[in-house]
Tab-separated table of C-alpha atoms and ligand atoms in Angstrom:
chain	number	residue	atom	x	y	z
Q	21	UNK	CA	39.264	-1.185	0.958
Q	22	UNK	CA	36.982	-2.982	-1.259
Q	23	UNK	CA	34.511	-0.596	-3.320
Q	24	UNK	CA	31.359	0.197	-1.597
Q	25	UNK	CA	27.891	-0.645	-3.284
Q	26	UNK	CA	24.893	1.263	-2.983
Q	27	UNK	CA	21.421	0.127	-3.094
Q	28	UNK	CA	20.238	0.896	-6.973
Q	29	UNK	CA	18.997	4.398	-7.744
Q	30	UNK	CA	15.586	4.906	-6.660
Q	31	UNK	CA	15.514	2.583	-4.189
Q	32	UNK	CA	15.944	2.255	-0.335
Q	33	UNK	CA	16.275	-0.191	2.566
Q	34	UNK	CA	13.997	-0.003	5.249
Q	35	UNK	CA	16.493	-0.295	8.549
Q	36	UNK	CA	14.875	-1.043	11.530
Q	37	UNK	CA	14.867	2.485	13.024
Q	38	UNK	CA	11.840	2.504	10.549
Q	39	UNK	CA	10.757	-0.709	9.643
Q	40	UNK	CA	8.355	-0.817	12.950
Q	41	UNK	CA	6.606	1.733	11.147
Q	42	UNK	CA	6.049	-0.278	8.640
Q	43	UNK	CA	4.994	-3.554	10.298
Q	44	UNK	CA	2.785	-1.172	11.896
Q	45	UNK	CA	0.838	0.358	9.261
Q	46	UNK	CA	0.817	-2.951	7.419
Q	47	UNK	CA	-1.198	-4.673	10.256
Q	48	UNK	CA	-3.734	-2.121	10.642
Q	49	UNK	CA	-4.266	-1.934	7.093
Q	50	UNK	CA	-4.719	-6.083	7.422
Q	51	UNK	CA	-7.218	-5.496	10.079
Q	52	UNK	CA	-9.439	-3.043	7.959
Q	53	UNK	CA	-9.172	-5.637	5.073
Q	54	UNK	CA	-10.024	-8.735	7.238
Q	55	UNK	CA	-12.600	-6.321	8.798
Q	56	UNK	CA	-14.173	-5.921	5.035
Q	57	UNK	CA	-13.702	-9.943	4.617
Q	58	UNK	CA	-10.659	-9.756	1.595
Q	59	UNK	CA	-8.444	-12.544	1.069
Q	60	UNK	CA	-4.965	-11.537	0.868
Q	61	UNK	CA	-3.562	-12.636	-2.505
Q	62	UNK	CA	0.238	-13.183	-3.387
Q	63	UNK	CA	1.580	-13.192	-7.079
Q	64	UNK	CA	5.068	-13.031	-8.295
Q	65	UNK	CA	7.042	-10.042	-8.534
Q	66	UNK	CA	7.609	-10.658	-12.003
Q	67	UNK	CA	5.160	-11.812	-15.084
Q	68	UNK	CA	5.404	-12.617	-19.266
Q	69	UNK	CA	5.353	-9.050	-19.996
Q	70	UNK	CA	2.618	-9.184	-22.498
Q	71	UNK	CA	0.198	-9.602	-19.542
Q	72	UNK	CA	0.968	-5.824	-18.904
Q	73	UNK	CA	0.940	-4.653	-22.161
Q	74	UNK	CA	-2.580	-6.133	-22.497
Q	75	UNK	CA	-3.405	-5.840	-18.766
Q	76	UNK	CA	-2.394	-1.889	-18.303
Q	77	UNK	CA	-2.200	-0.573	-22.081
Q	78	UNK	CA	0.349	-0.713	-24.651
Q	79	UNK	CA	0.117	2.810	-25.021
Q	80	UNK	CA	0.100	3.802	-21.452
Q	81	UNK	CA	3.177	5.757	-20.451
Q	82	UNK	CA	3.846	2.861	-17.724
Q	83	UNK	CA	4.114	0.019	-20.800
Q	84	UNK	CA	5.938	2.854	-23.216
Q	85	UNK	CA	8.492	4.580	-20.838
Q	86	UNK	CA	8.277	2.778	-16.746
Q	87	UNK	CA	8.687	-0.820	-16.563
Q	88	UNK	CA	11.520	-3.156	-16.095
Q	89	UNK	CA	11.422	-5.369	-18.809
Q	90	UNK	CA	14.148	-8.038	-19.313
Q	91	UNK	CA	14.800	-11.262	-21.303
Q	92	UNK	CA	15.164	-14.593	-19.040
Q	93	UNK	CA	17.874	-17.019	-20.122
Q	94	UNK	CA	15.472	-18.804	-22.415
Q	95	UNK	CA	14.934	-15.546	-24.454
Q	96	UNK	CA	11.008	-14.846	-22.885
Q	97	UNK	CA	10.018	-11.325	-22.000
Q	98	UNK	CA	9.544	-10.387	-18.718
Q	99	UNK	CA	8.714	-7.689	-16.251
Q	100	UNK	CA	8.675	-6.632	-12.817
Q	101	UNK	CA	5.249	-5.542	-11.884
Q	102	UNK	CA	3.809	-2.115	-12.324
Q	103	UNK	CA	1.296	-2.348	-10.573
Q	104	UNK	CA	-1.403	-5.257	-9.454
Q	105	UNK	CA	-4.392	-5.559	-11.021
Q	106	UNK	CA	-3.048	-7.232	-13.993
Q	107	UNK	CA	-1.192	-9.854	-11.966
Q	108	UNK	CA	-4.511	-10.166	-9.523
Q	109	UNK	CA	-7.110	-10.689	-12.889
Q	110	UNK	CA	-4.247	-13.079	-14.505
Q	111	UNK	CA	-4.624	-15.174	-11.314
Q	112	UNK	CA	-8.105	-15.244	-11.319
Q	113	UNK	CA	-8.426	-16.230	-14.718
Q	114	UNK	CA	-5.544	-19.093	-14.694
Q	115	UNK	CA	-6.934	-20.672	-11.206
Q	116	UNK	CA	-10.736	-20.238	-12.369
Q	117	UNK	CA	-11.281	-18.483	-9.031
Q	118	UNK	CA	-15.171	-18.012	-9.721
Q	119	UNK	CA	-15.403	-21.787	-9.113
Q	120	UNK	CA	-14.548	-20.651	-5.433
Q	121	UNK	CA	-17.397	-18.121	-4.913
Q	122	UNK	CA	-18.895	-15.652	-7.266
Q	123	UNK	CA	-17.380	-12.877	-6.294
Q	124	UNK	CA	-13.775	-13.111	-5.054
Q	125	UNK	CA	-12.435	-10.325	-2.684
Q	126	UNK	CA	-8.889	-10.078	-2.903
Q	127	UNK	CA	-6.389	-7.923	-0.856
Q	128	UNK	CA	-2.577	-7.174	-1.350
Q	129	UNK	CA	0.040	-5.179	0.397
Q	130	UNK	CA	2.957	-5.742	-2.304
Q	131	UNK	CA	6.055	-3.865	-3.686
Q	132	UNK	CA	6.145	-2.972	-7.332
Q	133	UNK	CA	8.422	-1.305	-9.841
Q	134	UNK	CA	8.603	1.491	-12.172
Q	135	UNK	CA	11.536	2.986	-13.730
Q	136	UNK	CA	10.949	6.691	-13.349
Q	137	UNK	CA	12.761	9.675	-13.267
Q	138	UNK	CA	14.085	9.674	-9.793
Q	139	UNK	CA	12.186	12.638	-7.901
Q	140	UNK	CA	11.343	13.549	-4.563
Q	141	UNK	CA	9.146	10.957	-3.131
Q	142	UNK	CA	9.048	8.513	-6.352
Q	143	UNK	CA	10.770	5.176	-5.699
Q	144	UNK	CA	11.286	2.764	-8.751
Q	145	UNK	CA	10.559	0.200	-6.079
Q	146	UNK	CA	7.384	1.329	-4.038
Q	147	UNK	CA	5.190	-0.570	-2.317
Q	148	UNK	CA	1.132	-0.276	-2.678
Q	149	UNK	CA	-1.848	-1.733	-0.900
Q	150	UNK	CA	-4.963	-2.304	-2.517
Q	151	UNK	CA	-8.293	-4.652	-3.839
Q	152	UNK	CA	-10.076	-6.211	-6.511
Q	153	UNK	CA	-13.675	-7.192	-5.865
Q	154	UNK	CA	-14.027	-9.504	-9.188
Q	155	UNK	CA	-17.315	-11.226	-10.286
Q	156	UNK	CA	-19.939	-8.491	-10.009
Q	157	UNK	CA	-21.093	-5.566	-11.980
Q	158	UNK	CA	-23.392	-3.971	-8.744
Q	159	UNK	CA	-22.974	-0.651	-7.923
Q	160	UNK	CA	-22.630	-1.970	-4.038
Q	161	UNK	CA	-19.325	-3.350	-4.742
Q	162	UNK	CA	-18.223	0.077	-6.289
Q	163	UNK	CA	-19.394	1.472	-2.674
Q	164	UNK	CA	-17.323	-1.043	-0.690
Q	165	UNK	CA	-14.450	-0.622	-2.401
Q	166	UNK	CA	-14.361	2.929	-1.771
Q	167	UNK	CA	-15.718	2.510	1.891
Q	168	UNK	CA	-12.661	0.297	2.213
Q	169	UNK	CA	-10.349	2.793	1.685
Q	170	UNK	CA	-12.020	5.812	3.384
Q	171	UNK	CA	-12.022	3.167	6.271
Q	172	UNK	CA	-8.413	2.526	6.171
Q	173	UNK	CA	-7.592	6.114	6.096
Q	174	UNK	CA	-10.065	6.922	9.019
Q	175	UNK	CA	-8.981	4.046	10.909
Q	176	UNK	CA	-4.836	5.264	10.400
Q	177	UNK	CA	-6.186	8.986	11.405
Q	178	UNK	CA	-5.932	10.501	8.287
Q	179	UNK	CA	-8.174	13.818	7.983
Q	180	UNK	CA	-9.160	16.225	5.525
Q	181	UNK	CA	-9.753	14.011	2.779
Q	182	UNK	CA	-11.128	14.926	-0.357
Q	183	UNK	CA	-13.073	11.871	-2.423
Q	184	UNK	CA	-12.930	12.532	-5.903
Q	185	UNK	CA	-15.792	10.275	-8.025
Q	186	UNK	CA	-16.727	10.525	-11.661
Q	187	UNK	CA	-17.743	7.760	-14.005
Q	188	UNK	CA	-15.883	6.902	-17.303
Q	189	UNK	CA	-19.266	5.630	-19.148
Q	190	UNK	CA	-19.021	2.394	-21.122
Q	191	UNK	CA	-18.353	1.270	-25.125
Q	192	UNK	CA	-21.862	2.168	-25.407
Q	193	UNK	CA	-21.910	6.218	-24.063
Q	194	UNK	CA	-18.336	6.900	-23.959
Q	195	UNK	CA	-18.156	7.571	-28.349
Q	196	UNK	CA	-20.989	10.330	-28.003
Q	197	UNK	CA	-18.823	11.857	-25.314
Q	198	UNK	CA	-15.914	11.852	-27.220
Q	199	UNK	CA	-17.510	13.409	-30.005
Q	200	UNK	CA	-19.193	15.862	-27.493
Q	201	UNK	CA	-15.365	16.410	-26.497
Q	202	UNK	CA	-13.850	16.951	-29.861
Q	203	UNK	CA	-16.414	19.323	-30.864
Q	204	UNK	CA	-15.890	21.631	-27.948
Q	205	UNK	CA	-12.318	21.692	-28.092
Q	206	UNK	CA	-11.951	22.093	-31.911
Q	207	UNK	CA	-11.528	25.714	-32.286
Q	208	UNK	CA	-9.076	25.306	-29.439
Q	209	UNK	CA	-6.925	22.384	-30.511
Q	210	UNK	CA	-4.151	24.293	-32.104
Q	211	UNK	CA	-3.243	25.669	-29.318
Q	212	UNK	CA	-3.302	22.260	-26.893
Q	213	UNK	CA	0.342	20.893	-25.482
Q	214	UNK	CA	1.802	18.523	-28.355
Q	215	UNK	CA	0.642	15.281	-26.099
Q	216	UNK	CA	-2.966	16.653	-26.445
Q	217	UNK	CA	-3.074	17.636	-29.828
Q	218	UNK	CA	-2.265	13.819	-30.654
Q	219	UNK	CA	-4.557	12.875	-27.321
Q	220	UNK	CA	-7.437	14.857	-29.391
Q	221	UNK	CA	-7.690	12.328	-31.867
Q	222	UNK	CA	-6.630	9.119	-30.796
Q	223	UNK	CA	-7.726	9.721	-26.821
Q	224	UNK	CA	-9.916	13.251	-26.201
Q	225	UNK	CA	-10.937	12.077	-22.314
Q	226	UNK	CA	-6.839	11.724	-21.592
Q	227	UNK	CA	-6.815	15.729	-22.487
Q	228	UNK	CA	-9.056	16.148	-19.098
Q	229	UNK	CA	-5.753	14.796	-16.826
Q	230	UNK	CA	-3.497	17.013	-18.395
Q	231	UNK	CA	-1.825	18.561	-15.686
Q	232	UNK	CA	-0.427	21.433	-18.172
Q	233	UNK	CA	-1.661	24.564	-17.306
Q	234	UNK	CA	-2.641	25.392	-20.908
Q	235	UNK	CA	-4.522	22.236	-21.653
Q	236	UNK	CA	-6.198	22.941	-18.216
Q	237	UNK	CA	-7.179	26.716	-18.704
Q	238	UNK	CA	-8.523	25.481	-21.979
Q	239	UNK	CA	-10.402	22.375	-20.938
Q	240	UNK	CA	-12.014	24.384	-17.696
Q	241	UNK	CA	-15.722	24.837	-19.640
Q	242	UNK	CA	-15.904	21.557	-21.559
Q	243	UNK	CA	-18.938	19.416	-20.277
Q	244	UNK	CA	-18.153	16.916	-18.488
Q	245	UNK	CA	-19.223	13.081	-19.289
Q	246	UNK	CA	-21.970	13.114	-16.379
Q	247	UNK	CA	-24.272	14.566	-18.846
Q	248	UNK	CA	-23.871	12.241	-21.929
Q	249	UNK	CA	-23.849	8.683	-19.960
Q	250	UNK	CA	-26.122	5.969	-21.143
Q	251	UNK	CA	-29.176	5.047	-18.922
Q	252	UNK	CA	-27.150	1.969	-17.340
Q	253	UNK	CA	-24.128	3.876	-16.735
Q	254	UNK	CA	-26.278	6.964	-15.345
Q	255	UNK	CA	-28.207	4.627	-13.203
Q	256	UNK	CA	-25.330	2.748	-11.660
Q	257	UNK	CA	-23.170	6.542	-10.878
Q	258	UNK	CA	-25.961	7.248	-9.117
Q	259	UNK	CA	-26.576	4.083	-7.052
Q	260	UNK	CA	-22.833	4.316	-6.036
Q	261	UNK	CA	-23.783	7.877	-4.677
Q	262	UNK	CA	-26.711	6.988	-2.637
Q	263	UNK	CA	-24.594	4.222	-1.093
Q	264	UNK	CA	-21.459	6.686	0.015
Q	265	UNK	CA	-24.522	8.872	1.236
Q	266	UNK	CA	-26.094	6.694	3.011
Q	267	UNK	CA	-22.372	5.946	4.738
Q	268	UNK	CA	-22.029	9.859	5.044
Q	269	UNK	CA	-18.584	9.588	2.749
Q	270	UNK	CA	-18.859	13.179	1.103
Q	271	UNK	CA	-17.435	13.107	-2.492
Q	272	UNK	CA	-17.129	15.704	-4.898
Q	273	UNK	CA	-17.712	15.376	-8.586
Q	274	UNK	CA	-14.585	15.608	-10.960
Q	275	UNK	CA	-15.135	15.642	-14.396
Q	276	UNK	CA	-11.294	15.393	-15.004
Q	277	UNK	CA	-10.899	12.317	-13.037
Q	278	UNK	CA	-10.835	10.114	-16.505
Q	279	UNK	CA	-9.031	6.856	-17.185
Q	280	UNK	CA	-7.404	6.575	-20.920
Q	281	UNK	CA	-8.413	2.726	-21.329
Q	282	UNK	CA	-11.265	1.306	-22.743
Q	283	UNK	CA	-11.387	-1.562	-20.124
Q	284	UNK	CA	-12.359	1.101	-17.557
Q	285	UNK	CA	-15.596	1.537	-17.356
Q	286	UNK	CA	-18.306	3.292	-15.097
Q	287	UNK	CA	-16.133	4.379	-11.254
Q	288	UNK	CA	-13.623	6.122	-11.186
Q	289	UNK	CA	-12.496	7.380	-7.757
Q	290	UNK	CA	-9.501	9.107	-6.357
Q	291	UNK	CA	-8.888	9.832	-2.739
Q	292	UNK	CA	-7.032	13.209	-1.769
Q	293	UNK	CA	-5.339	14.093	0.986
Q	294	UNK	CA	-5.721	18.555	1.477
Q	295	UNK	CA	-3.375	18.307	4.685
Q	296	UNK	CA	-0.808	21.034	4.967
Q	297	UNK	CA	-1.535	22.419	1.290
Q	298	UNK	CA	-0.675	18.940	-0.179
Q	299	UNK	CA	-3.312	17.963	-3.385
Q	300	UNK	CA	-1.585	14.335	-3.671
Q	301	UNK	CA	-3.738	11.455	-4.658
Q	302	UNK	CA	-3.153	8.911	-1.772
Q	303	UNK	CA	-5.221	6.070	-3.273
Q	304	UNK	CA	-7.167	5.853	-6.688
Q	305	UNK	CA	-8.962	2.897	-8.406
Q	306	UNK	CA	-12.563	2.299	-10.290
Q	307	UNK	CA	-14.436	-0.268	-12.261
Q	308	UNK	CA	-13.209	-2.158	-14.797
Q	309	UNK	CA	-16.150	-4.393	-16.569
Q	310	UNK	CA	-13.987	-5.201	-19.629
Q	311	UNK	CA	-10.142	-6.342	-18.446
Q	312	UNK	CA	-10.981	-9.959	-17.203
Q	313	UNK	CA	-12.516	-10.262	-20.620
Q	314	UNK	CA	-9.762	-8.644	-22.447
Q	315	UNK	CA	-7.167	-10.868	-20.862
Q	316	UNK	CA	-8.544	-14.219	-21.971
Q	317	UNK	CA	-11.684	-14.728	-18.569
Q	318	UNK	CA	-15.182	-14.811	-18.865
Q	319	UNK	CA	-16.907	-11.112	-19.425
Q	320	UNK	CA	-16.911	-10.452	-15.619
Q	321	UNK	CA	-16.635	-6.793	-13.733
Q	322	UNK	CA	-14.242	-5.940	-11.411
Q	323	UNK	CA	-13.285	-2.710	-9.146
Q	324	UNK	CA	-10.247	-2.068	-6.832
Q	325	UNK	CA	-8.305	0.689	-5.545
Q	326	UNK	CA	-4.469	0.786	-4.632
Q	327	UNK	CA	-2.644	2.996	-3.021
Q	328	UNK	CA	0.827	4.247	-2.186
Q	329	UNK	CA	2.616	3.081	1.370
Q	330	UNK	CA	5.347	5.763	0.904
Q	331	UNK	CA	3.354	8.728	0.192
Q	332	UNK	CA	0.880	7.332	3.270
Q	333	UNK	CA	4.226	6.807	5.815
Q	334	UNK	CA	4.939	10.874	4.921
Q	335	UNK	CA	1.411	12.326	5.560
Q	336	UNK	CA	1.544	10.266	8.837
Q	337	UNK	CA	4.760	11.824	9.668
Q	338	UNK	CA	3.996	14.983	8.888
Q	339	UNK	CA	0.647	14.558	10.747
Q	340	UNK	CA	2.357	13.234	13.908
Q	341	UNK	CA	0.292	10.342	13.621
Q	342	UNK	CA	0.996	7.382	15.590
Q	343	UNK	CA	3.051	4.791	13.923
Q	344	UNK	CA	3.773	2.156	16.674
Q	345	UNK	CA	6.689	2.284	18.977
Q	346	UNK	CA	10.078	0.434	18.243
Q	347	UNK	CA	9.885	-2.486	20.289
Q	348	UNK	CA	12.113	-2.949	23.372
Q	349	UNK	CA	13.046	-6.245	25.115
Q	350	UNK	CA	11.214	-7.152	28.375
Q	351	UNK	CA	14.355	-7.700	29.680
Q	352	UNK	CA	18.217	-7.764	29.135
Q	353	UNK	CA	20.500	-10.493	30.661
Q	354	UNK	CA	23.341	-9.305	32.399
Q	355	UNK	CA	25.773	-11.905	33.378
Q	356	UNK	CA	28.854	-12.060	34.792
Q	357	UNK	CA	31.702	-15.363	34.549
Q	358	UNK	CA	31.367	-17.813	31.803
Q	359	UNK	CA	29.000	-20.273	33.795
Q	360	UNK	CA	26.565	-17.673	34.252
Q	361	UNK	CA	27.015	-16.809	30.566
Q	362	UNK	CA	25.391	-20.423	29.977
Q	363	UNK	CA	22.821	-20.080	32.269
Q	364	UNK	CA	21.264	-17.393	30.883
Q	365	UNK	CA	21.318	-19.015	27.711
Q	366	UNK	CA	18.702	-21.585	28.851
Q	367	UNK	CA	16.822	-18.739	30.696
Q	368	UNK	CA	16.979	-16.222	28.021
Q	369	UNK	CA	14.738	-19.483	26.324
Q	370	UNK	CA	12.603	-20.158	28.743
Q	371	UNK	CA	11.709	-16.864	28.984
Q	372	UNK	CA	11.575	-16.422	25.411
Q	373	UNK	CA	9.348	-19.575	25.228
Q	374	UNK	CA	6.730	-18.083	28.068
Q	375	UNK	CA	6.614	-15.308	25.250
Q	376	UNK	CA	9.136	-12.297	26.811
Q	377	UNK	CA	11.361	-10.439	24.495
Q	378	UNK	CA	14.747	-11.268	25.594
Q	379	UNK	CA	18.288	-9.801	24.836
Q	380	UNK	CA	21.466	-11.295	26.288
Q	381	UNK	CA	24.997	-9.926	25.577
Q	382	UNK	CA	26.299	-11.185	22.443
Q	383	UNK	CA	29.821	-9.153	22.818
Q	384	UNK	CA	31.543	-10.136	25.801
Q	385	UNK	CA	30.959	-6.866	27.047
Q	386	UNK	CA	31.509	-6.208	30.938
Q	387	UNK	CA	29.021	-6.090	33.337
Q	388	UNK	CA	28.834	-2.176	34.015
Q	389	UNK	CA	28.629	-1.797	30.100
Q	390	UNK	CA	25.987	-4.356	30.026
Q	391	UNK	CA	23.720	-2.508	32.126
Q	392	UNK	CA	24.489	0.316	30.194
Q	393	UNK	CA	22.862	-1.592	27.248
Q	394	UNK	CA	20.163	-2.545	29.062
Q	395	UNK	CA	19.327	0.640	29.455
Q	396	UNK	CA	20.129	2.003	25.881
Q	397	UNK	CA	17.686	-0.211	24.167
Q	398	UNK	CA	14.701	0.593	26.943
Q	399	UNK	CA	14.371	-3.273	28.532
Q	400	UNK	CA	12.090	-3.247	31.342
Q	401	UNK	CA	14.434	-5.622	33.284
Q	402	UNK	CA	17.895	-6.439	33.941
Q	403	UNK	CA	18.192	-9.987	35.379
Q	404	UNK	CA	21.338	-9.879	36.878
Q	405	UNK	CA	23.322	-13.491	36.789
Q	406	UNK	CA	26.924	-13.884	38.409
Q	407	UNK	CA	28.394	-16.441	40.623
Q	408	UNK	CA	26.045	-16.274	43.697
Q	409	UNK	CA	23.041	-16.086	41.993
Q	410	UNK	CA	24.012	-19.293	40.004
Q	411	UNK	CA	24.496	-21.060	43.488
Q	412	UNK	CA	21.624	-19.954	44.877
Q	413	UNK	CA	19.464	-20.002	41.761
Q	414	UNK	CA	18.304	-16.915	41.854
Q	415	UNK	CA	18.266	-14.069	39.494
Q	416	UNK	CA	18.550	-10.295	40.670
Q	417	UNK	CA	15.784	-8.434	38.846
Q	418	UNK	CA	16.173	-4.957	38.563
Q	419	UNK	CA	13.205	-2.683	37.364
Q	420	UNK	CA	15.004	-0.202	34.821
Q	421	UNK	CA	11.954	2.166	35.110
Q	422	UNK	CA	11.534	1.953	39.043
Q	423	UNK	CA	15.257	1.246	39.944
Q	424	UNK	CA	13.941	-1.773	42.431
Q	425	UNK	CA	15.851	-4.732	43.000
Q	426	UNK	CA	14.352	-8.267	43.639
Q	427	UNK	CA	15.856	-11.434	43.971
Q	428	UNK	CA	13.510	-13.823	42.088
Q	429	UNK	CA	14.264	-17.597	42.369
Q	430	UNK	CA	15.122	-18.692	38.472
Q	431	UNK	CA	11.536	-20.588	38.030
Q	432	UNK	CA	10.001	-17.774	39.105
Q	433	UNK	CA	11.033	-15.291	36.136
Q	434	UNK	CA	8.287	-15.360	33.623
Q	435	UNK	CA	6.083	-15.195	36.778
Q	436	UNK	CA	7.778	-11.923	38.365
Q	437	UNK	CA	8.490	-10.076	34.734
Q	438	UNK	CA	4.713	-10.687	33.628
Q	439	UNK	CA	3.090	-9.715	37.058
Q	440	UNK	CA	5.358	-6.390	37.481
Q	441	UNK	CA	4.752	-5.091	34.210
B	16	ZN	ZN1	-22.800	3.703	-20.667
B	17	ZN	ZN1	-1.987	18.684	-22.519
């Protein structure tokens, strides 16, 4: 036998036992976003890789140690996507998109790649769903971002989630806090984790989301950056407060909820789920007034949120929370002699066409283990077709929940299987 390949370490294939799950969460996660008014967006799975390394951070442990970078055949750089906002900013900026409304609101449910350590429940292909609101620095947008995603969550049945909301400052504030930051941790800093004690001088905030439990222990008093925010920056945290309050979205305050880019600026939000002990993020995202800029736009603001399908599929799970039904066939063709294996060829598409799903025995299988399919797979039907039927063209129905038995005259099909549903 020839050797057997697997799918690539850290990855999976969805089979269909599952992939209904899927289809299902993806369309009521479409429906929140149409709901909102977003325009889905499609980029390519892979991009020039300096677009990350600009777009997420050269020295961001995704750029340094995650991403699958490769040389095409003409010797460019490129990557598979980390993650989207990059990609969704690059497109703005190469198709000018504020020439098609000031503010674009763009929506993606997309796979993307990171090559991590394999662990439970980290995929180096994972998929995400998520938004950029680009073109406007108003606190509103900050609020329907996050209303988004508390909506998708409600609307999927989700409980017992924690908001998380702090603001990263701007170029302007953020130094002082820094400084504010050094100075309370200097008498401490010998005794940070090595990342820290480099963190301490080249990124202080980044010492706030170390999960070590030293660096946490030791970081539990410092002030957070609520108190040292400029007057704009102070003025637009709280306008995004008043906004979830007035939509009743509680939110606690997190002064370790920091982003280590300058880009980021002002909200920065993280959605927990507490269910059955669990303290995973299931979506995160913020504001980010200085990326368009960076990446060759005009000085416009944007703020998204993405958020893991995977992680989302498992709370569901584990939450018996419903996640469509496998589709079965309206009805199963069982037919016996080769001319009725024709005719129900040509009704399998007429029914198909009057918009039934139809199933008709591919295997040459006999007629008692046809019926036995039928009633494997869950059709609602089995139109029976054999010799007699053909000459009198009619089918016999037979109700697989009910057990009844109808002749139905062939034209009448879509008729009968639509009214006795
Ligand atoms: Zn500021
Ligand atoms: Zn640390």
């Amino acid at each position: 036998m020839a050797k057997k390949i697997q799918t690539p370490r850290g990855t999976q294939d969805i089979l269909p036992e599952e992939s209904y799950q899927w289809l299902y969460l993806e369309n009521e996660i479409r429906k929140i976003f149409n709901r909102f008014d977003f325009f889905e967006i499609r980029t390519p799975v892979f991009e020039e890789t300096e677009l990350f390394a600009r777009g997420v951070g050269e020295t961001t442990d995704i750029v340094q140690k995650e991403m699958y970078t490769f040389e095409d055949r003409g010797g460019k750089s490129m990557t598979l996507r980390p993650e989207m906002t990059a990609s969704v900013v690059r497109a703005y900026i190469q198709h000018a998109l504020w020439n098609q409304g000031a503010v674009q609101k763009l929506s993606y449910i997309s796979p993307m790649f990171r090559q991590e350590r394999p662990q439970a429940g980290r995929l180096r292909q994972f998929y995400q769903f998520g938004v950029e609101i680009l073109g406007t620095p108003g606190p509103v947008a900050d609020v329907e971002a996050i209303a988004l995603a508390m909506e998708i969550f409600n609307h999927l049945g989700l409980r017992n989630l924690t908001l998380r909301m702090n603001s990263v400052g701007c170029p302007k504030c953020r130094p002082n806090y820094r400084a504010v930051l050094r100075e309370s941790l200097k008498n401490v800093k010998g005794r940070l984790c090595p990342d820290c004690q480099v963190r301490y001088d080249t990124n202080p905030l980044r010492i706030l989301d170390c999960k070590k439990e030293i660096c946490r222990k030791l970081t539990e008093d410092v002030p957070g950056i609520e108190d040292y925010l400029c007057e704009e920056c102070r003025g637009h945290f709280n306008a995004v407060k008043n906004g979830l309050k007035v939509l009743e979205i509680p939110y606690t305050s997190d002064k370790r909820l920091v982003r280590g880019l300058d880009y980021y600026t002002r909200t920065a939000f993280e959605i927990v789920s507490t269910e059955l002990g669990s303290q995973d993020a299931v979506c995160g995202g913020g504001r980010y007034d200085r990326l368009v800029f960076e990446l060759g736009g005009p000085d416009v603001s944007g703020v998204g949120f993405a958020a893991g399908m995977e992680r989302l599929l498992v709370i569901m799970r584990k939450n018996g929370l419903p996640l469509g039904e496998p589709p079965r066939p309206e009805v199963y063709f069982v037919s016996l002699g080769e001319n009725a294996k024709t005719a129900v060829l040509k009704l399998a598409q007429q029914l198909r066409r009057s918009g039934f799903r139809c199933e008709l025995d591919l295997a040459g299988r006999s007629v008692k283990a046809q019926m036995r399919e039928a009633n494997r797979i869950g059709a609602l039907f089995a139109v029976i077709v054999g010799e007699d039927e053909l000459s009198k063209n009619e089918a016999q129905v037979k109700n697989l929940e009910n057990g009844t038995q109808t002749g139905v005259p062939f034209g009448k099909l879509p008729e009968f299987i639509r009214r006795d549903q």
